[in-house]
Amino acid sequence: MEYFSKDISRLVAEFSRLPGVGQKSAQRLAFHIINAPKEQAESLAEAITNARSNVHYCKICCTLTDQDICPICSSEERNHRQIMVVENTRDMSAYERIGKYNGVYHVLHGAISPMLGIGPDDIRLKELMARLQNDVDEVIIATNSSLEGETTATYITKLVKPLGIKVTRIASGVPVGGDIENIDEVTLLRALDGRITL
Ligand code: ZN
């Protein structure tokens, strides 16, 4: 039986499609919005619309940005000859939070997974290879230590090493199957500092 009005039900349904939001949380969020000042609800709606329509991939590193080239790629303070390869923008943010890495990034937007039918062409690998035509000293592979992350690391190593570019892999300390975004900063820094040459 529909005991909510159509508009409330729709809002609950939209919230419950978000990752990690169950039916109960969706209802709580919906009622929070409905009871909030009108301007707050409008501001949220506008933020969602703007972010969705203005945010796209950086032309160089493929991270999400609202500019053509993201702030890290356009920074002259960063070492553009050192590229850290991560699976997604959240992992990149995790490394940025430590504030100790001065190179640039490449965001793959996924990892190779034969089981899920995700191949090398489904992630932003071609874009990485194109970047390696420029002067690059080191490619740091910082994919997750999951099966997919390791498969991706091996694949990238095979492509990059023949180019004569140094390839390193972030060290252990990042737990097997652990998502980089959930790891504390000390462990993350240790993993970066202790990276091994492949
Ligand atoms: Zn960029």
mmCIF file of C-alpha atoms and ligand atoms in Angstrom:
data_model
loop_
_atom_site.group_PDB
_atom_site.id
_atom_site.type_symbol
_atom_site.label_atom_id
_atom_site.label_comp_id
_atom_site.label_asym_id
_atom_site.label_seq_id
_atom_site.Cartn_x
_atom_site.Cartn_y
_atom_site.Cartn_z
ATOM 1 C CA MET A 1 0.000 0.000 0.000
ATOM 2 C CA GLU A 2 1.297 3.493 -0.880
ATOM 3 C CA TYR A 3 1.075 5.438 2.343
ATOM 4 C CA PHE A 4 3.379 8.273 1.234
ATOM 5 C CA SER A 5 2.420 10.881 -1.324
ATOM 6 C CA LYS A 6 3.824 10.307 -4.820
ATOM 7 C CA ASP A 7 6.468 13.022 -4.431
ATOM 8 C CA ILE A 8 7.748 11.655 -1.139
ATOM 9 C CA SER A 9 7.853 8.118 -2.504
ATOM 10 C CA ARG A 10 9.842 9.310 -5.496
ATOM 11 C CA LEU A 11 12.364 11.107 -3.292
ATOM 12 C CA VAL A 12 12.757 8.022 -1.093
ATOM 13 C CA ALA A 13 13.187 5.870 -4.196
ATOM 14 C CA GLU A 14 15.884 8.192 -5.596
ATOM 15 C CA PHE A 15 17.825 8.232 -2.319
ATOM 16 C CA SER A 16 17.645 4.462 -1.976
ATOM 17 C CA ARG A 17 19.414 4.119 -5.346
ATOM 18 C CA LEU A 18 22.536 5.736 -3.865
ATOM 19 C CA PRO A 19 25.388 3.449 -2.747
ATOM 20 C CA GLY A 20 25.152 2.416 0.896
ATOM 21 C CA VAL A 21 21.709 3.940 1.395
ATOM 22 C CA GLY A 22 19.053 1.448 2.479
ATOM 23 C CA GLN A 23 15.311 1.981 2.558
ATOM 24 C CA LYS A 24 15.350 3.294 6.138
ATOM 25 C CA SER A 25 18.141 5.817 5.537
ATOM 26 C CA ALA A 26 16.456 6.895 2.315
ATOM 27 C CA GLN A 27 13.298 7.718 4.252
ATOM 28 C CA ARG A 28 15.274 9.589 6.903
ATOM 29 C CA LEU A 29 17.053 11.672 4.239
ATOM 30 C CA ALA A 30 13.797 12.347 2.389
ATOM 31 C CA PHE A 31 12.042 13.604 5.507
ATOM 32 C CA HIS A 32 15.089 15.646 6.476
ATOM 33 C CA ILE A 33 14.950 17.417 3.096
ATOM 34 C CA ILE A 34 11.211 17.942 3.277
ATOM 35 C CA ASN A 35 11.468 19.500 6.734
ATOM 36 C CA ALA A 36 14.537 21.610 5.908
ATOM 37 C CA PRO A 37 14.249 25.261 4.852
ATOM 38 C CA LYS A 38 13.221 25.515 1.204
ATOM 39 C CA GLU A 39 16.507 27.280 0.251
ATOM 40 C CA GLN A 40 18.539 24.388 1.638
ATOM 41 C CA ALA A 41 16.641 21.860 -0.465
ATOM 42 C CA GLU A 42 17.003 24.051 -3.552
ATOM 43 C CA SER A 43 20.708 24.510 -2.913
ATOM 44 C CA LEU A 44 21.170 20.724 -2.695
ATOM 45 C CA ALA A 45 19.250 20.177 -5.925
ATOM 46 C CA GLU A 46 21.320 22.849 -7.648
ATOM 47 C CA ALA A 47 24.613 21.414 -6.356
ATOM 48 C CA ILE A 48 23.686 17.994 -7.732
ATOM 49 C CA THR A 49 22.657 19.373 -11.127
ATOM 50 C CA ASN A 50 25.748 21.587 -11.449
ATOM 51 C CA ALA A 51 28.198 18.902 -10.364
ATOM 52 C CA ARG A 52 26.688 16.402 -12.757
ATOM 53 C CA SER A 53 26.712 18.730 -15.757
ATOM 54 C CA ASN A 54 29.984 20.610 -15.165
ATOM 55 C CA VAL A 55 32.254 17.862 -13.899
ATOM 56 C CA HIS A 56 34.166 15.798 -16.446
ATOM 57 C CA TYR A 57 37.514 14.039 -16.844
ATOM 58 C CA CYS A 58 40.727 16.095 -16.738
ATOM 59 C CA LYS A 59 42.252 16.043 -20.247
ATOM 60 C CA ILE A 60 45.564 14.843 -18.820
ATOM 61 C CA CYS A 61 45.063 12.637 -15.752
ATOM 62 C CA CYS A 62 41.361 11.736 -16.180
ATOM 63 C CA THR A 63 40.404 12.739 -12.650
ATOM 64 C CA LEU A 64 37.063 14.445 -12.148
ATOM 65 C CA THR A 65 37.281 18.214 -12.484
ATOM 66 C CA ASP A 66 35.194 21.185 -13.578
ATOM 67 C CA GLN A 67 38.127 22.605 -15.544
ATOM 68 C CA ASP A 68 39.784 21.346 -18.752
ATOM 69 C CA ILE A 69 42.948 20.545 -16.828
ATOM 70 C CA CYS A 70 42.685 19.775 -13.110
ATOM 71 C CA PRO A 71 44.567 21.879 -10.501
ATOM 72 C CA ILE A 72 47.214 19.179 -9.934
ATOM 73 C CA CYS A 73 48.023 18.763 -13.634
ATOM 74 C CA SER A 74 48.195 22.529 -14.095
ATOM 75 C CA SER A 75 50.402 23.087 -11.039
ATOM 76 C CA GLU A 76 54.012 24.059 -11.698
ATOM 77 C CA GLU A 77 54.963 22.946 -8.201
ATOM 78 C CA ARG A 78 54.289 19.286 -8.967
ATOM 79 C CA ASN A 79 56.739 16.845 -10.509
ATOM 80 C CA HIS A 80 55.157 15.928 -13.830
ATOM 81 C CA ARG A 81 57.747 13.212 -14.474
ATOM 82 C CA GLN A 82 56.376 11.046 -11.675
ATOM 83 C CA ILE A 83 52.912 9.571 -12.300
ATOM 84 C CA MET A 84 50.960 7.651 -9.675
ATOM 85 C CA VAL A 85 48.310 5.374 -11.171
ATOM 86 C CA VAL A 86 45.173 4.969 -9.037
ATOM 87 C CA GLU A 87 41.844 3.272 -9.620
ATOM 88 C CA ASN A 88 39.591 6.225 -8.883
ATOM 89 C CA THR A 89 39.410 9.839 -7.811
ATOM 90 C CA ARG A 90 38.718 8.841 -4.172
ATOM 91 C CA ASP A 91 42.067 7.019 -3.994
ATOM 92 C CA MET A 92 43.765 10.097 -5.395
ATOM 93 C CA SER A 93 42.115 12.205 -2.675
ATOM 94 C CA ALA A 94 43.399 9.762 -0.053
ATOM 95 C CA TYR A 95 46.996 10.370 -1.208
ATOM 96 C CA GLU A 96 46.430 14.102 -1.482
ATOM 97 C CA ARG A 97 45.239 14.159 2.129
ATOM 98 C CA ILE A 98 48.670 12.971 3.306
ATOM 99 C CA GLY A 99 50.141 15.978 1.509
ATOM 100 C CA LYS A 100 53.539 14.293 1.041
ATOM 101 C CA TYR A 101 53.309 13.226 -2.592
ATOM 102 C CA ASN A 102 54.543 15.808 -5.054
ATOM 103 C CA GLY A 103 54.107 13.984 -8.345
ATOM 104 C CA VAL A 104 51.006 13.840 -10.520
ATOM 105 C CA TYR A 105 48.346 11.146 -10.946
ATOM 106 C CA HIS A 106 46.584 9.055 -13.510
ATOM 107 C CA VAL A 107 43.069 7.901 -12.698
ATOM 108 C CA LEU A 108 42.001 4.656 -14.389
ATOM 109 C CA HIS A 109 38.344 4.724 -13.329
ATOM 110 C CA GLY A 110 38.268 1.036 -12.578
ATOM 111 C CA ALA A 111 40.461 -2.042 -12.657
ATOM 112 C CA ILE A 112 40.793 -4.975 -15.013
ATOM 113 C CA SER A 113 38.449 -7.780 -14.006
ATOM 114 C CA PRO A 114 38.084 -10.759 -16.332
ATOM 115 C CA MET A 115 35.327 -12.036 -14.041
ATOM 116 C CA LEU A 116 33.230 -8.904 -14.473
ATOM 117 C CA GLY A 117 34.168 -8.628 -18.133
ATOM 118 C CA ILE A 118 36.174 -5.426 -17.584
ATOM 119 C CA GLY A 119 39.142 -5.406 -19.947
ATOM 120 C CA PRO A 120 42.074 -3.016 -20.487
ATOM 121 C CA ASP A 121 40.012 -0.998 -22.987
ATOM 122 C CA ASP A 122 37.313 -0.345 -20.392
ATOM 123 C CA ILE A 123 39.611 1.676 -18.124
ATOM 124 C CA ARG A 124 41.686 4.781 -18.917
ATOM 125 C CA LEU A 125 44.841 2.917 -19.895
ATOM 126 C CA LYS A 126 45.212 4.291 -23.426
ATOM 127 C CA GLU A 127 45.304 7.777 -21.929
ATOM 128 C CA LEU A 128 48.115 6.691 -19.584
ATOM 129 C CA MET A 129 50.150 5.197 -22.416
ATOM 130 C CA ALA A 130 49.742 8.418 -24.409
ATOM 131 C CA ARG A 131 51.142 10.390 -21.481
ATOM 132 C CA LEU A 132 54.228 8.187 -21.385
ATOM 133 C CA GLN A 133 55.282 9.594 -24.770
ATOM 134 C CA ASN A 134 56.421 12.634 -22.782
ATOM 135 C CA ASP A 135 59.386 12.599 -20.413
ATOM 136 C CA VAL A 136 58.433 10.398 -17.471
ATOM 137 C CA ASP A 137 60.868 9.081 -14.843
ATOM 138 C CA GLU A 138 58.609 6.834 -12.809
ATOM 139 C CA VAL A 139 55.189 5.221 -12.890
ATOM 140 C CA ILE A 140 53.981 4.340 -9.389
ATOM 141 C CA ILE A 141 51.251 1.729 -9.480
ATOM 142 C CA ALA A 142 48.895 2.364 -6.574
ATOM 143 C CA THR A 143 45.962 0.192 -7.531
ATOM 144 C CA ASN A 144 44.206 -1.657 -4.687
ATOM 145 C CA SER A 145 45.612 -4.954 -3.437
ATOM 146 C CA SER A 146 42.478 -6.803 -4.566
ATOM 147 C CA LEU A 147 42.628 -9.436 -7.316
ATOM 148 C CA GLU A 148 41.511 -6.794 -9.832
ATOM 149 C CA GLY A 149 44.064 -4.270 -8.560
ATOM 150 C CA GLU A 150 46.899 -6.819 -8.813
ATOM 151 C CA THR A 151 45.799 -7.934 -12.286
ATOM 152 C CA THR A 152 45.804 -4.309 -13.392
ATOM 153 C CA ALA A 153 49.237 -3.695 -11.830
ATOM 154 C CA THR A 154 50.727 -6.688 -13.670
ATOM 155 C CA TYR A 155 49.179 -5.589 -16.947
ATOM 156 C CA ILE A 156 50.473 -2.021 -16.646
ATOM 157 C CA THR A 157 53.953 -3.249 -15.684
ATOM 158 C CA LYS A 158 54.113 -5.362 -18.854
ATOM 159 C CA LEU A 159 53.188 -2.345 -20.967
ATOM 160 C CA VAL A 160 55.387 0.256 -19.300
ATOM 161 C CA LYS A 161 58.643 -1.570 -18.520
ATOM 162 C CA PRO A 162 59.635 -2.114 -22.174
ATOM 163 C CA LEU A 163 59.522 1.683 -22.588
ATOM 164 C CA GLY A 164 62.488 1.946 -20.232
ATOM 165 C CA ILE A 165 60.486 3.821 -17.603
ATOM 166 C CA LYS A 166 60.922 2.872 -13.939
ATOM 167 C CA VAL A 167 57.824 1.083 -12.620
ATOM 168 C CA THR A 168 57.174 0.822 -8.885
ATOM 169 C CA ARG A 169 54.373 -0.711 -6.826
ATOM 170 C CA ILE A 170 53.218 0.671 -3.480
ATOM 171 C CA ALA A 171 54.442 -1.596 -0.707
ATOM 172 C CA SER A 172 52.625 -3.949 1.572
ATOM 173 C CA GLY A 173 50.929 -2.391 4.536
ATOM 174 C CA VAL A 174 47.939 -1.817 2.367
ATOM 175 C CA PRO A 175 45.939 -4.872 3.464
ATOM 176 C CA VAL A 176 45.009 -7.459 0.873
ATOM 177 C CA GLY A 177 41.622 -6.558 -0.539
ATOM 178 C CA GLY A 178 41.794 -3.234 1.273
ATOM 179 C CA ASP A 179 40.487 -0.148 -0.452
ATOM 180 C CA ILE A 180 43.046 2.644 -0.521
ATOM 181 C CA GLU A 181 40.449 5.257 0.357
ATOM 182 C CA ASN A 182 39.769 3.576 3.721
ATOM 183 C CA ILE A 183 43.374 3.259 4.837
ATOM 184 C CA ASP A 184 44.835 5.560 7.474
ATOM 185 C CA GLU A 185 47.399 8.144 6.410
ATOM 186 C CA VAL A 186 50.397 6.630 8.227
ATOM 187 C CA THR A 187 49.907 3.265 6.519
ATOM 188 C CA LEU A 188 49.380 4.954 3.191
ATOM 189 C CA LEU A 189 52.553 7.015 3.532
ATOM 190 C CA ARG A 190 54.523 3.935 4.573
ATOM 191 C CA ALA A 191 53.184 2.092 1.510
ATOM 192 C CA LEU A 192 54.277 4.939 -0.732
ATOM 193 C CA ASP A 193 57.718 5.394 0.849
ATOM 194 C CA GLY A 194 58.392 1.663 0.823
ATOM 195 C CA ARG A 195 57.356 1.132 -2.785
ATOM 196 C CA ILE A 196 59.293 -1.499 -4.660
ATOM 197 C CA THR A 197 60.717 -1.391 -8.160
ATOM 198 C CA LEU A 198 59.166 -3.974 -10.456
HETATM 199 ZN ZN ZN B 1 44.599 16.244 -14.150
#
